[in-house]
Amino acid sequence: MGSIGRYIFRTTFGAFLVICASVTALMWITQALRDIDLMTNQGQSIFVFMGLTGLIIPLLLQIIAPIALMIAVSHVLNKLGNDSELIVMNAAGMPPRILFRPFLAAAIVVSLLVALISAYVSPWGLRELRLWATQVRADLISNVIQPGRFIKLAERLTLHIRERQPNGQLLGILIDDQRNAKERLTILAERGNIVRSQGSAFLILENGSVQRHETAQRDPALVLFDSYGFDLSWLTNGATAVKYSSRERYLWELFDPDRSDETFADQPQQVRAELHERLTAPLYPLAFVILTYAYLGAPRTTRQSRTMSLLGAVGAVGALRGLGFVGMIAGVNTPIALLLPYIALIAGSVLGYVAISRGVIIEPPSWMTSFISTLTERLAQRTGVAARQAP
């Protein structure tokens, strides 16, 4: 790779890093806002919030990286075309297939990165996310609940405490339990302590009352107690027995899953579809770069032609990725559909490379170009008339 190739590789890879980081950060923010209740409702620190939500970044990178590379290649080729550098290099005797090499090198680097993420990093992040979330949930009572706030432990289960002593004892406890549709349980107690034993946890309440109101009854039943145990084991059971989904499995586990494993026994179709999704993930950066370069790599003299080719490249890449999603979704119930992403990737890559090697200029039909030009002119005229008539 000569100096021109190294320049193109650096420019492409630098643009890819900027685009990938920007889009990933935007997507991460939208995902993180869904878990903002970790700080607002559950009282977690900003570090726990950042750690939990940050573990989903590898999964986002796996999806965003091929698209970011396609945008980076389009940007570099557009820049070379607008500055007439493509025309100059072509006139100097550099055919499109030679200029394609630095872009292919960038695609190989991104493909290796995606392969590493899909095989190990993304499943590791999802596993850590599940374990960490389980631990946060398990420590909700003893470490997180803040005095004076109503905390929702689960759907239709609310806890409130008036004060927490330095030794961990809770004072002024209110529990509103509506999980059972047939009755509502309200517990009041002066004091309470968390007791753990053999993987189970109980909230031992002292000096209080239990008000049980059955749906079919008019009046509630009130029982006073000196000591009452409220079971919290359901909060901690998840920390001792974690059941991983197919997306949380490493690649080698998908190749030969244990037939006695509950996840494989319950979801063999999902495991098979996830395996093929992981295998095809590193192929998308290569296919995207080949298709993008096939549309934009040839030298052109008109800006309108490059714009139409850019739209064609976006459409081809979008169709290829859409076929991949359709194949994986349909392949859960119809195994033959799992061949669709492979066929689309191979066909798109082969046709694109043939066009590159032969220097074919891929352009839309003349009637389409004329139609778009006419439509653009009419819109511009109407916009100008509306602007002049505005007060």
mmCIF file of C-alpha atoms in Angstrom:
data_model
loop_
_atom_site.group_PDB
_atom_site.id
_atom_site.type_symbol
_atom_site.label_atom_id
_atom_site.label_comp_id
_atom_site.label_asym_id
_atom_site.label_seq_id
_atom_site.Cartn_x
_atom_site.Cartn_y
_atom_site.Cartn_z
ATOM 1 C CA MET A 1 0.000 0.000 0.000
ATOM 2 C CA GLY A 2 1.569 3.250 -1.187
ATOM 3 C CA SER A 3 1.337 6.742 0.270
ATOM 4 C CA ILE A 4 -2.037 7.359 -1.392
ATOM 5 C CA GLY A 5 -3.376 4.083 -0.017
ATOM 6 C CA ARG A 6 -2.145 4.903 3.499
ATOM 7 C CA TYR A 7 -3.702 8.362 3.276
ATOM 8 C CA ILE A 8 -7.059 6.915 2.205
ATOM 9 C CA PHE A 9 -6.895 4.221 4.906
ATOM 10 C CA ARG A 10 -6.143 6.771 7.647
ATOM 11 C CA THR A 11 -8.887 9.104 6.455
ATOM 12 C CA THR A 12 -11.451 6.305 6.177
ATOM 13 C CA PHE A 13 -10.628 4.714 9.505
ATOM 14 C CA GLY A 14 -10.526 8.085 11.259
ATOM 15 C CA ALA A 15 -13.938 8.997 9.872
ATOM 16 C CA PHE A 16 -15.225 5.572 10.912
ATOM 17 C CA LEU A 17 -14.063 6.077 14.500
ATOM 18 C CA VAL A 18 -15.687 9.508 14.739
ATOM 19 C CA ILE A 19 -18.989 8.358 13.230
ATOM 20 C CA CYS A 20 -19.083 5.127 15.224
ATOM 21 C CA ALA A 21 -18.357 6.912 18.496
ATOM 22 C CA SER A 22 -20.968 9.610 17.825
ATOM 23 C CA VAL A 23 -23.773 7.247 16.803
ATOM 24 C CA THR A 24 -22.966 4.785 19.590
ATOM 25 C CA ALA A 25 -23.011 7.581 22.171
ATOM 26 C CA LEU A 26 -26.378 8.765 20.879
ATOM 27 C CA MET A 27 -27.838 5.260 20.960
ATOM 28 C CA TRP A 28 -26.348 4.655 24.408
ATOM 29 C CA ILE A 29 -27.986 7.804 25.749
ATOM 30 C CA THR A 30 -31.391 6.691 24.484
ATOM 31 C CA GLN A 31 -30.916 3.284 26.102
ATOM 32 C CA ALA A 32 -29.539 4.755 29.326
ATOM 33 C CA LEU A 33 -32.539 7.050 29.755
ATOM 34 C CA ARG A 34 -34.721 3.947 29.978
ATOM 35 C CA ASP A 35 -32.790 2.896 33.102
ATOM 36 C CA ILE A 36 -32.666 6.311 34.748
ATOM 37 C CA ASP A 37 -34.836 4.876 37.533
ATOM 38 C CA LEU A 38 -31.663 3.247 38.883
ATOM 39 C CA MET A 39 -30.824 6.675 40.300
ATOM 40 C CA THR A 40 -34.249 8.246 40.680
ATOM 41 C CA ASN A 41 -36.269 5.379 42.137
ATOM 42 C CA GLN A 42 -33.625 2.988 43.463
ATOM 43 C CA GLY A 43 -31.086 5.506 44.751
ATOM 44 C CA GLN A 44 -28.062 4.080 42.918
ATOM 45 C CA SER A 45 -24.960 6.194 42.402
ATOM 46 C CA ILE A 46 -23.907 7.654 39.050
ATOM 47 C CA PHE A 47 -21.076 5.095 38.869
ATOM 48 C CA VAL A 48 -23.480 2.156 39.137
ATOM 49 C CA PHE A 49 -25.730 3.796 36.561
ATOM 50 C CA MET A 50 -22.857 4.355 34.122
ATOM 51 C CA GLY A 51 -21.504 0.861 34.680
ATOM 52 C CA LEU A 52 -24.812 -0.901 34.169
ATOM 53 C CA THR A 53 -25.852 1.040 31.091
ATOM 54 C CA GLY A 54 -22.328 1.010 29.630
ATOM 55 C CA LEU A 55 -22.283 -2.782 29.428
ATOM 56 C CA ILE A 56 -24.707 -2.626 26.502
ATOM 57 C CA ILE A 57 -22.255 -0.598 24.375
ATOM 58 C CA PRO A 58 -20.564 -3.687 22.793
ATOM 59 C CA LEU A 59 -23.943 -4.882 21.515
ATOM 60 C CA LEU A 60 -24.606 -1.437 20.036
ATOM 61 C CA LEU A 61 -21.158 -1.420 18.403
ATOM 62 C CA GLN A 62 -21.832 -4.774 16.784
ATOM 63 C CA ILE A 63 -24.850 -3.301 15.006
ATOM 64 C CA ILE A 64 -23.551 0.231 14.363
ATOM 65 C CA ALA A 65 -19.983 -0.505 13.186
ATOM 66 C CA PRO A 66 -20.858 -1.768 9.653
ATOM 67 C CA ILE A 67 -23.207 1.181 9.066
ATOM 68 C CA ALA A 68 -20.622 3.655 10.391
ATOM 69 C CA LEU A 69 -18.009 2.180 8.037
ATOM 70 C CA MET A 70 -20.366 2.549 5.078
ATOM 71 C CA ILE A 71 -20.941 6.224 5.974
ATOM 72 C CA ALA A 72 -17.178 6.770 6.363
ATOM 73 C CA VAL A 73 -16.425 5.233 2.951
ATOM 74 C CA SER A 74 -19.189 7.329 1.358
ATOM 75 C CA HIS A 75 -17.761 10.461 2.973
ATOM 76 C CA VAL A 76 -14.217 9.792 1.763
ATOM 77 C CA LEU A 77 -15.304 8.895 -1.777
ATOM 78 C CA ASN A 78 -17.543 11.975 -1.914
ATOM 79 C CA LYS A 79 -14.641 14.126 -0.773
ATOM 80 C CA LEU A 80 -12.314 12.599 -3.375
ATOM 81 C CA GLY A 81 -14.966 13.071 -6.048
ATOM 82 C CA ASN A 82 -15.788 16.686 -5.171
ATOM 83 C CA ASP A 83 -12.080 17.579 -5.179
ATOM 84 C CA SER A 84 -11.691 15.795 -8.564
ATOM 85 C CA GLU A 85 -9.068 13.518 -7.026
ATOM 86 C CA LEU A 86 -10.778 10.394 -8.353
ATOM 87 C CA ILE A 87 -10.623 11.770 -11.903
ATOM 88 C CA VAL A 88 -6.968 12.707 -11.520
ATOM 89 C CA MET A 89 -5.985 9.308 -10.110
ATOM 90 C CA ASN A 90 -7.921 7.532 -12.836
ATOM 91 C CA ALA A 91 -6.253 9.683 -15.525
ATOM 92 C CA ALA A 92 -2.860 8.871 -13.963
ATOM 93 C CA GLY A 93 -3.479 5.181 -14.600
ATOM 94 C CA MET A 94 -4.827 4.040 -11.215
ATOM 95 C CA PRO A 95 -7.830 1.782 -11.908
ATOM 96 C CA PRO A 96 -10.719 1.613 -9.409
ATOM 97 C CA ARG A 97 -9.711 -1.857 -8.186
ATOM 98 C CA ILE A 98 -6.308 -0.516 -7.037
ATOM 99 C CA LEU A 99 -7.921 2.418 -5.245
ATOM 100 C CA PHE A 100 -10.290 -0.052 -3.603
ATOM 101 C CA ARG A 101 -7.492 -1.744 -1.624
ATOM 102 C CA PRO A 102 -7.243 0.760 1.298
ATOM 103 C CA PHE A 103 -11.009 0.674 1.698
ATOM 104 C CA LEU A 104 -10.894 -3.124 1.735
ATOM 105 C CA ALA A 105 -8.146 -2.987 4.386
ATOM 106 C CA ALA A 106 -10.331 -0.766 6.566
ATOM 107 C CA ALA A 107 -13.233 -3.178 6.056
ATOM 108 C CA ILE A 108 -11.088 -6.138 7.153
ATOM 109 C CA VAL A 109 -10.062 -4.320 10.350
ATOM 110 C CA VAL A 110 -13.687 -3.493 11.169
ATOM 111 C CA SER A 111 -14.773 -7.061 10.365
ATOM 112 C CA LEU A 112 -12.206 -8.448 12.816
ATOM 113 C CA LEU A 113 -13.431 -5.963 15.429
ATOM 114 C CA VAL A 114 -17.054 -7.012 14.874
ATOM 115 C CA ALA A 115 -16.073 -10.691 15.016
ATOM 116 C CA LEU A 116 -14.367 -10.185 18.383
ATOM 117 C CA ILE A 117 -17.320 -8.247 19.756
ATOM 118 C CA SER A 118 -19.948 -10.742 18.568
ATOM 119 C CA ALA A 119 -17.996 -13.801 19.708
ATOM 120 C CA TYR A 120 -16.925 -12.664 23.177
ATOM 121 C CA VAL A 121 -17.219 -8.985 24.171
ATOM 122 C CA SER A 122 -20.961 -8.522 23.619
ATOM 123 C CA PRO A 123 -22.016 -11.750 25.426
ATOM 124 C CA TRP A 124 -19.618 -10.902 28.264
ATOM 125 C CA GLY A 125 -21.146 -7.439 28.632
ATOM 126 C CA LEU A 126 -24.692 -8.812 28.650
ATOM 127 C CA ARG A 127 -23.734 -11.444 31.251
ATOM 128 C CA GLU A 128 -22.139 -8.852 33.493
ATOM 129 C CA LEU A 129 -25.183 -6.630 33.031
ATOM 130 C CA ARG A 130 -27.490 -9.422 34.179
ATOM 131 C CA LEU A 131 -25.311 -10.323 37.192
ATOM 132 C CA TRP A 132 -24.807 -6.721 38.244
ATOM 133 C CA ALA A 133 -28.503 -5.896 37.909
ATOM 134 C CA THR A 134 -29.348 -8.979 39.964
ATOM 135 C CA GLN A 135 -26.936 -7.941 42.717
ATOM 136 C CA VAL A 136 -28.329 -4.406 42.747
ATOM 137 C CA ARG A 137 -31.813 -5.809 43.066
ATOM 138 C CA ALA A 138 -30.750 -8.242 45.799
ATOM 139 C CA ASP A 139 -29.253 -5.410 47.874
ATOM 140 C CA LEU A 140 -32.256 -3.165 47.350
ATOM 141 C CA ILE A 141 -33.639 -3.485 50.899
ATOM 142 C CA SER A 142 -30.458 -3.362 52.961
ATOM 143 C CA ASN A 143 -28.455 -0.760 51.047
ATOM 144 C CA VAL A 144 -30.622 1.228 48.670
ATOM 145 C CA ILE A 145 -33.980 2.114 50.198
ATOM 146 C CA GLN A 146 -33.928 5.668 51.433
ATOM 147 C CA PRO A 147 -35.930 6.861 54.463
ATOM 148 C CA GLY A 148 -39.031 8.882 53.674
ATOM 149 C CA ARG A 149 -39.475 7.533 50.141
ATOM 150 C CA PHE A 150 -41.963 5.041 48.732
ATOM 151 C CA ILE A 151 -39.960 2.420 46.839
ATOM 152 C CA LYS A 152 -41.506 0.019 44.332
ATOM 153 C CA LEU A 153 -39.802 -3.339 44.937
ATOM 154 C CA ALA A 154 -41.875 -5.142 42.311
ATOM 155 C CA GLU A 155 -45.108 -4.731 40.438
ATOM 156 C CA ARG A 156 -47.819 -3.887 43.027
ATOM 157 C CA LEU A 157 -45.388 -4.125 45.967
ATOM 158 C CA THR A 158 -44.324 -0.915 47.747
ATOM 159 C CA LEU A 159 -42.106 -0.344 50.800
ATOM 160 C CA HIS A 160 -41.636 2.767 52.952
ATOM 161 C CA ILE A 161 -39.396 3.335 55.991
ATOM 162 C CA ARG A 162 -39.238 6.338 58.277
ATOM 163 C CA GLU A 163 -35.644 5.985 59.437
ATOM 164 C CA ARG A 164 -32.569 3.775 59.177
ATOM 165 C CA GLN A 165 -30.350 3.298 62.248
ATOM 166 C CA PRO A 166 -26.517 3.180 61.988
ATOM 167 C CA ASN A 167 -26.631 -0.563 62.799
ATOM 168 C CA GLY A 168 -28.939 -1.164 59.789
ATOM 169 C CA GLN A 169 -32.178 -1.475 61.726
ATOM 170 C CA LEU A 170 -35.220 -0.004 59.983
ATOM 171 C CA LEU A 171 -37.814 2.096 61.842
ATOM 172 C CA GLY A 172 -41.386 2.985 60.891
ATOM 173 C CA ILE A 173 -41.996 0.344 58.220
ATOM 174 C CA LEU A 174 -44.946 0.238 55.821
ATOM 175 C CA ILE A 175 -45.420 -2.572 53.278
ATOM 176 C CA ASP A 176 -48.266 -2.467 50.747
ATOM 177 C CA ASP A 177 -48.544 -5.835 48.968
ATOM 178 C CA GLN A 178 -51.115 -6.122 46.149
ATOM 179 C CA ARG A 179 -49.436 -8.913 44.164
ATOM 180 C CA ASN A 180 -52.274 -11.291 44.989
ATOM 181 C CA ALA A 181 -55.326 -10.220 42.994
ATOM 182 C CA LYS A 182 -57.663 -11.772 45.592
ATOM 183 C CA GLU A 183 -56.409 -9.811 48.576
ATOM 184 C CA ARG A 184 -54.450 -6.748 49.636
ATOM 185 C CA LEU A 185 -51.916 -6.954 52.443
ATOM 186 C CA THR A 186 -50.836 -3.887 54.415
ATOM 187 C CA ILE A 187 -48.150 -4.307 57.098
ATOM 188 C CA LEU A 188 -47.127 -1.701 59.668
ATOM 189 C CA ALA A 189 -44.237 -2.241 62.092
ATOM 190 C CA GLU A 190 -42.177 -0.160 64.495
ATOM 191 C CA ARG A 191 -38.863 -1.884 63.732
ATOM 192 C CA GLY A 192 -37.388 -4.340 61.280
ATOM 193 C CA ASN A 193 -34.121 -6.149 60.514
ATOM 194 C CA ILE A 194 -32.794 -7.948 57.433
ATOM 195 C CA VAL A 195 -31.851 -11.549 58.206
ATOM 196 C CA ARG A 196 -30.051 -13.749 55.653
ATOM 197 C CA SER A 197 -29.645 -17.493 55.958
ATOM 198 C CA GLN A 198 -28.560 -20.105 53.381
ATOM 199 C CA GLY A 199 -29.269 -17.933 50.356
ATOM 200 C CA SER A 200 -32.625 -16.709 51.664
ATOM 201 C CA ALA A 201 -33.516 -13.295 53.063
ATOM 202 C CA PHE A 202 -36.270 -12.209 55.430
ATOM 203 C CA LEU A 203 -37.412 -8.893 56.812
ATOM 204 C CA ILE A 204 -38.137 -9.593 60.504
ATOM 205 C CA LEU A 205 -40.698 -7.051 61.708
ATOM 206 C CA GLU A 206 -41.435 -6.243 65.371
ATOM 207 C CA ASN A 207 -44.426 -4.660 67.126
ATOM 208 C CA GLY A 208 -46.848 -4.100 64.309
ATOM 209 C CA SER A 209 -50.038 -5.136 62.562
ATOM 210 C CA VAL A 210 -51.113 -6.976 59.426
ATOM 211 C CA GLN A 211 -54.226 -5.768 57.658
ATOM 212 C CA ARG A 212 -55.563 -8.336 55.203
ATOM 213 C CA HIS A 213 -58.431 -7.244 52.932
ATOM 214 C CA GLU A 214 -59.917 -9.951 50.706
ATOM 215 C CA THR A 215 -61.665 -8.814 47.543
ATOM 216 C CA ALA A 216 -64.912 -10.598 48.365
ATOM 217 C CA GLN A 217 -65.066 -9.213 51.908
ATOM 218 C CA ARG A 218 -66.327 -5.798 52.952
ATOM 219 C CA ASP A 219 -64.103 -5.269 55.990
ATOM 220 C CA PRO A 220 -60.415 -6.119 56.386
ATOM 221 C CA ALA A 221 -59.021 -8.499 58.996
ATOM 222 C CA LEU A 222 -56.534 -6.951 61.418
ATOM 223 C CA VAL A 223 -53.911 -8.989 63.264
ATOM 224 C CA LEU A 224 -51.414 -7.589 65.795
ATOM 225 C CA PHE A 225 -48.011 -9.218 66.114
ATOM 226 C CA ASP A 226 -44.855 -9.026 68.190
ATOM 227 C CA SER A 227 -42.725 -10.571 65.467
ATOM 228 C CA TYR A 228 -43.491 -11.208 61.786
ATOM 229 C CA GLY A 229 -41.286 -12.482 58.957
ATOM 230 C CA PHE A 230 -41.707 -11.084 55.427
ATOM 231 C CA ASP A 231 -40.042 -13.264 52.774
ATOM 232 C CA LEU A 232 -37.531 -11.485 50.529
ATOM 233 C CA SER A 233 -35.937 -14.603 49.024
ATOM 234 C CA TRP A 234 -37.360 -13.808 45.580
ATOM 235 C CA LEU A 235 -35.034 -10.782 45.512
ATOM 236 C CA THR A 236 -31.894 -12.860 46.004
ATOM 237 C CA ASN A 237 -32.656 -16.087 44.194
ATOM 238 C CA GLY A 238 -31.590 -14.590 40.872
ATOM 239 C CA ALA A 239 -28.059 -14.082 42.157
ATOM 240 C CA THR A 240 -27.508 -17.780 42.829
ATOM 241 C CA ALA A 241 -29.039 -19.291 39.676
ATOM 242 C CA VAL A 242 -28.643 -17.259 36.511
ATOM 243 C CA LYS A 243 -30.171 -18.539 33.285
ATOM 244 C CA TYR A 244 -28.431 -17.055 30.249
ATOM 245 C CA SER A 245 -30.315 -16.378 27.030
ATOM 246 C CA SER A 246 -28.968 -17.239 23.588
ATOM 247 C CA ARG A 247 -27.703 -13.670 23.091
ATOM 248 C CA GLU A 248 -25.710 -13.915 26.331
ATOM 249 C CA ARG A 249 -23.839 -17.043 25.211
ATOM 250 C CA TYR A 250 -20.344 -17.012 23.789
ATOM 251 C CA LEU A 251 -19.936 -18.092 20.170
ATOM 252 C CA TRP A 252 -18.361 -21.454 21.015
ATOM 253 C CA GLU A 253 -21.272 -22.234 23.326
ATOM 254 C CA LEU A 254 -23.691 -21.768 20.439
ATOM 255 C CA PHE A 255 -21.782 -24.238 18.262
ATOM 256 C CA ASP A 256 -22.220 -27.143 20.698
ATOM 257 C CA PRO A 257 -24.792 -26.242 23.369
ATOM 258 C CA ASP A 258 -25.408 -28.679 26.163
ATOM 259 C CA ARG A 259 -28.604 -30.536 25.312
ATOM 260 C CA SER A 260 -29.478 -30.749 28.997
ATOM 261 C CA ASP A 261 -29.260 -26.978 29.389
ATOM 262 C CA GLU A 262 -32.615 -25.350 30.070
ATOM 263 C CA THR A 263 -32.056 -22.513 27.613
ATOM 264 C CA PHE A 264 -31.279 -24.859 24.732
ATOM 265 C CA ALA A 265 -34.111 -27.197 25.670
ATOM 266 C CA ASP A 266 -36.596 -24.317 25.813
ATOM 267 C CA GLN A 267 -35.307 -22.272 22.850
ATOM 268 C CA PRO A 268 -33.389 -24.433 20.347
ATOM 269 C CA GLN A 269 -34.629 -22.305 17.434
ATOM 270 C CA GLN A 270 -33.356 -19.086 19.034
ATOM 271 C CA VAL A 271 -29.969 -20.676 19.657
ATOM 272 C CA ARG A 272 -29.674 -21.739 16.011
ATOM 273 C CA ALA A 273 -30.732 -18.327 14.707
ATOM 274 C CA GLU A 274 -28.342 -16.554 17.087
ATOM 275 C CA LEU A 275 -25.455 -18.737 15.886
ATOM 276 C CA HIS A 276 -26.029 -17.731 12.262
ATOM 277 C CA GLU A 277 -26.462 -14.090 13.269
ATOM 278 C CA ARG A 278 -23.031 -14.184 14.929
ATOM 279 C CA LEU A 279 -21.446 -15.911 11.911
ATOM 280 C CA THR A 280 -22.757 -13.359 9.425
ATOM 281 C CA ALA A 281 -22.063 -10.275 11.578
ATOM 282 C CA PRO A 282 -18.372 -9.904 10.482
ATOM 283 C CA LEU A 283 -19.371 -10.232 6.814
ATOM 284 C CA TYR A 284 -21.517 -7.103 6.735
ATOM 285 C CA PRO A 285 -18.641 -4.569 6.885
ATOM 286 C CA LEU A 286 -16.993 -6.245 3.870
ATOM 287 C CA ALA A 287 -20.224 -6.394 1.889
ATOM 288 C CA PHE A 288 -21.148 -2.796 2.758
ATOM 289 C CA VAL A 289 -17.773 -1.463 1.619
ATOM 290 C CA ILE A 290 -17.875 -3.447 -1.639
ATOM 291 C CA LEU A 291 -21.364 -2.192 -2.510
ATOM 292 C CA THR A 292 -20.597 1.403 -1.510
ATOM 293 C CA TYR A 293 -17.406 1.496 -3.548
ATOM 294 C CA ALA A 294 -19.137 -0.143 -6.520
ATOM 295 C CA TYR A 295 -21.596 2.756 -6.589
ATOM 296 C CA LEU A 296 -19.263 5.644 -5.699
ATOM 297 C CA GLY A 297 -15.739 4.517 -6.609
ATOM 298 C CA ALA A 298 -15.840 5.224 -10.328
ATOM 299 C CA PRO A 299 -14.891 8.782 -11.402
ATOM 300 C CA ARG A 300 -17.781 11.045 -12.426
ATOM 301 C CA THR A 301 -17.961 14.559 -13.817
ATOM 302 C CA THR A 302 -21.368 15.665 -12.506
ATOM 303 C CA ARG A 303 -22.399 16.168 -8.890
ATOM 304 C CA GLN A 304 -25.966 15.061 -9.620
ATOM 305 C CA SER A 305 -24.678 11.689 -10.828
ATOM 306 C CA ARG A 306 -22.755 11.184 -7.576
ATOM 307 C CA THR A 307 -25.841 12.099 -5.534
ATOM 308 C CA MET A 308 -27.960 9.521 -7.330
ATOM 309 C CA SER A 309 -25.225 6.910 -6.901
ATOM 310 C CA LEU A 310 -25.039 7.695 -3.182
ATOM 311 C CA LEU A 311 -28.783 7.136 -2.883
ATOM 312 C CA GLY A 312 -28.355 3.864 -4.765
ATOM 313 C CA ALA A 313 -25.600 2.746 -2.381
ATOM 314 C CA VAL A 314 -27.729 3.565 0.650
ATOM 315 C CA GLY A 315 -30.631 1.644 -0.839
ATOM 316 C CA ALA A 316 -28.474 -1.399 -1.655
ATOM 317 C CA VAL A 317 -26.905 -1.496 1.809
ATOM 318 C CA GLY A 318 -30.289 -1.013 3.481
ATOM 319 C CA ALA A 319 -31.822 -3.813 1.419
ATOM 320 C CA LEU A 320 -28.931 -6.140 2.261
ATOM 321 C CA ARG A 321 -29.217 -5.496 5.993
ATOM 322 C CA GLY A 322 -32.992 -5.759 5.832
ATOM 323 C CA LEU A 323 -32.739 -9.182 4.193
ATOM 324 C CA GLY A 324 -30.393 -10.206 6.997
ATOM 325 C CA PHE A 325 -32.880 -9.202 9.667
ATOM 326 C CA VAL A 326 -35.758 -10.877 7.852
ATOM 327 C CA GLY A 327 -33.775 -14.086 7.411
ATOM 328 C CA MET A 328 -32.802 -14.297 11.072
ATOM 329 C CA ILE A 329 -36.298 -13.513 12.338
ATOM 330 C CA ALA A 330 -37.995 -15.922 9.955
ATOM 331 C CA GLY A 331 -35.291 -18.521 10.568
ATOM 332 C CA VAL A 332 -36.442 -19.006 14.148
ATOM 333 C CA ASN A 333 -39.472 -20.937 12.898
ATOM 334 C CA THR A 334 -38.329 -21.701 9.330
ATOM 335 C CA PRO A 335 -34.693 -22.936 9.295
ATOM 336 C CA ILE A 336 -34.404 -22.656 5.502
ATOM 337 C CA ALA A 337 -34.818 -18.880 5.838
ATOM 338 C CA LEU A 338 -31.410 -18.736 7.561
ATOM 339 C CA LEU A 339 -29.851 -19.143 4.101
ATOM 340 C CA LEU A 340 -31.259 -15.773 2.997
ATOM 341 C CA PRO A 341 -28.576 -13.599 4.683
ATOM 342 C CA TYR A 342 -25.781 -15.778 3.258
ATOM 343 C CA ILE A 343 -27.244 -15.636 -0.257
ATOM 344 C CA ALA A 344 -27.729 -11.865 -0.034
ATOM 345 C CA LEU A 345 -24.200 -11.270 1.289
ATOM 346 C CA ILE A 346 -22.544 -13.482 -1.318
ATOM 347 C CA ALA A 347 -24.604 -12.138 -4.221
ATOM 348 C CA GLY A 348 -24.108 -8.513 -3.232
ATOM 349 C CA SER A 349 -20.368 -8.913 -2.661
ATOM 350 C CA VAL A 350 -19.754 -10.827 -5.901
ATOM 351 C CA LEU A 351 -21.777 -8.443 -8.060
ATOM 352 C CA GLY A 352 -20.161 -5.433 -6.416
ATOM 353 C CA TYR A 353 -16.622 -6.762 -6.849
ATOM 354 C CA VAL A 354 -17.286 -7.616 -10.510
ATOM 355 C CA ALA A 355 -18.432 -4.041 -11.065
ATOM 356 C CA ILE A 356 -15.298 -2.733 -9.308
ATOM 357 C CA SER A 357 -12.862 -4.954 -11.198
ATOM 358 C CA ARG A 358 -14.392 -4.025 -14.567
ATOM 359 C CA GLY A 359 -14.692 -0.325 -13.743
ATOM 360 C CA VAL A 360 -18.427 -0.298 -14.341
ATOM 361 C CA ILE A 361 -20.167 2.978 -13.509
ATOM 362 C CA ILE A 362 -23.442 2.140 -11.792
ATOM 363 C CA GLU A 363 -25.982 4.852 -12.456
ATOM 364 C CA PRO A 364 -29.776 4.990 -12.247
ATOM 365 C CA PRO A 365 -31.831 4.889 -15.473
ATOM 366 C CA SER A 366 -32.117 8.150 -17.379
ATOM 367 C CA TRP A 367 -35.888 8.315 -16.847
ATOM 368 C CA MET A 368 -35.393 8.200 -13.078
ATOM 369 C CA THR A 369 -32.797 10.955 -13.184
ATOM 370 C CA SER A 370 -35.086 13.122 -15.337
ATOM 371 C CA PHE A 371 -38.041 12.499 -13.044
ATOM 372 C CA ILE A 372 -36.073 13.467 -9.928
ATOM 373 C CA SER A 373 -34.658 16.564 -11.645
ATOM 374 C CA THR A 374 -38.118 17.683 -12.720
ATOM 375 C CA LEU A 375 -39.535 17.042 -9.266
ATOM 376 C CA THR A 376 -36.689 18.984 -7.630
ATOM 377 C CA GLU A 377 -37.181 21.965 -9.965
ATOM 378 C CA ARG A 378 -40.924 22.082 -9.284
ATOM 379 C CA LEU A 379 -40.391 21.939 -5.539
ATOM 380 C CA ALA A 380 -37.821 24.732 -5.794
ATOM 381 C CA GLN A 381 -40.210 26.883 -7.841
ATOM 382 C CA ARG A 382 -43.092 26.368 -5.424
ATOM 383 C CA THR A 383 -40.845 27.109 -2.469
ATOM 384 C CA GLY A 384 -39.678 30.321 -4.129
ATOM 385 C CA VAL A 385 -43.239 31.423 -4.924
ATOM 386 C CA ALA A 386 -44.351 30.719 -1.355
ATOM 387 C CA ALA A 387 -41.406 32.667 0.013
ATOM 388 C CA ARG A 388 -42.223 35.716 -2.167
ATOM 389 C CA GLN A 389 -45.926 35.646 -1.183
ATOM 390 C CA ALA A 390 -45.154 35.448 2.530
ATOM 391 C CA PRO A 391 -45.633 38.792 4.365
#
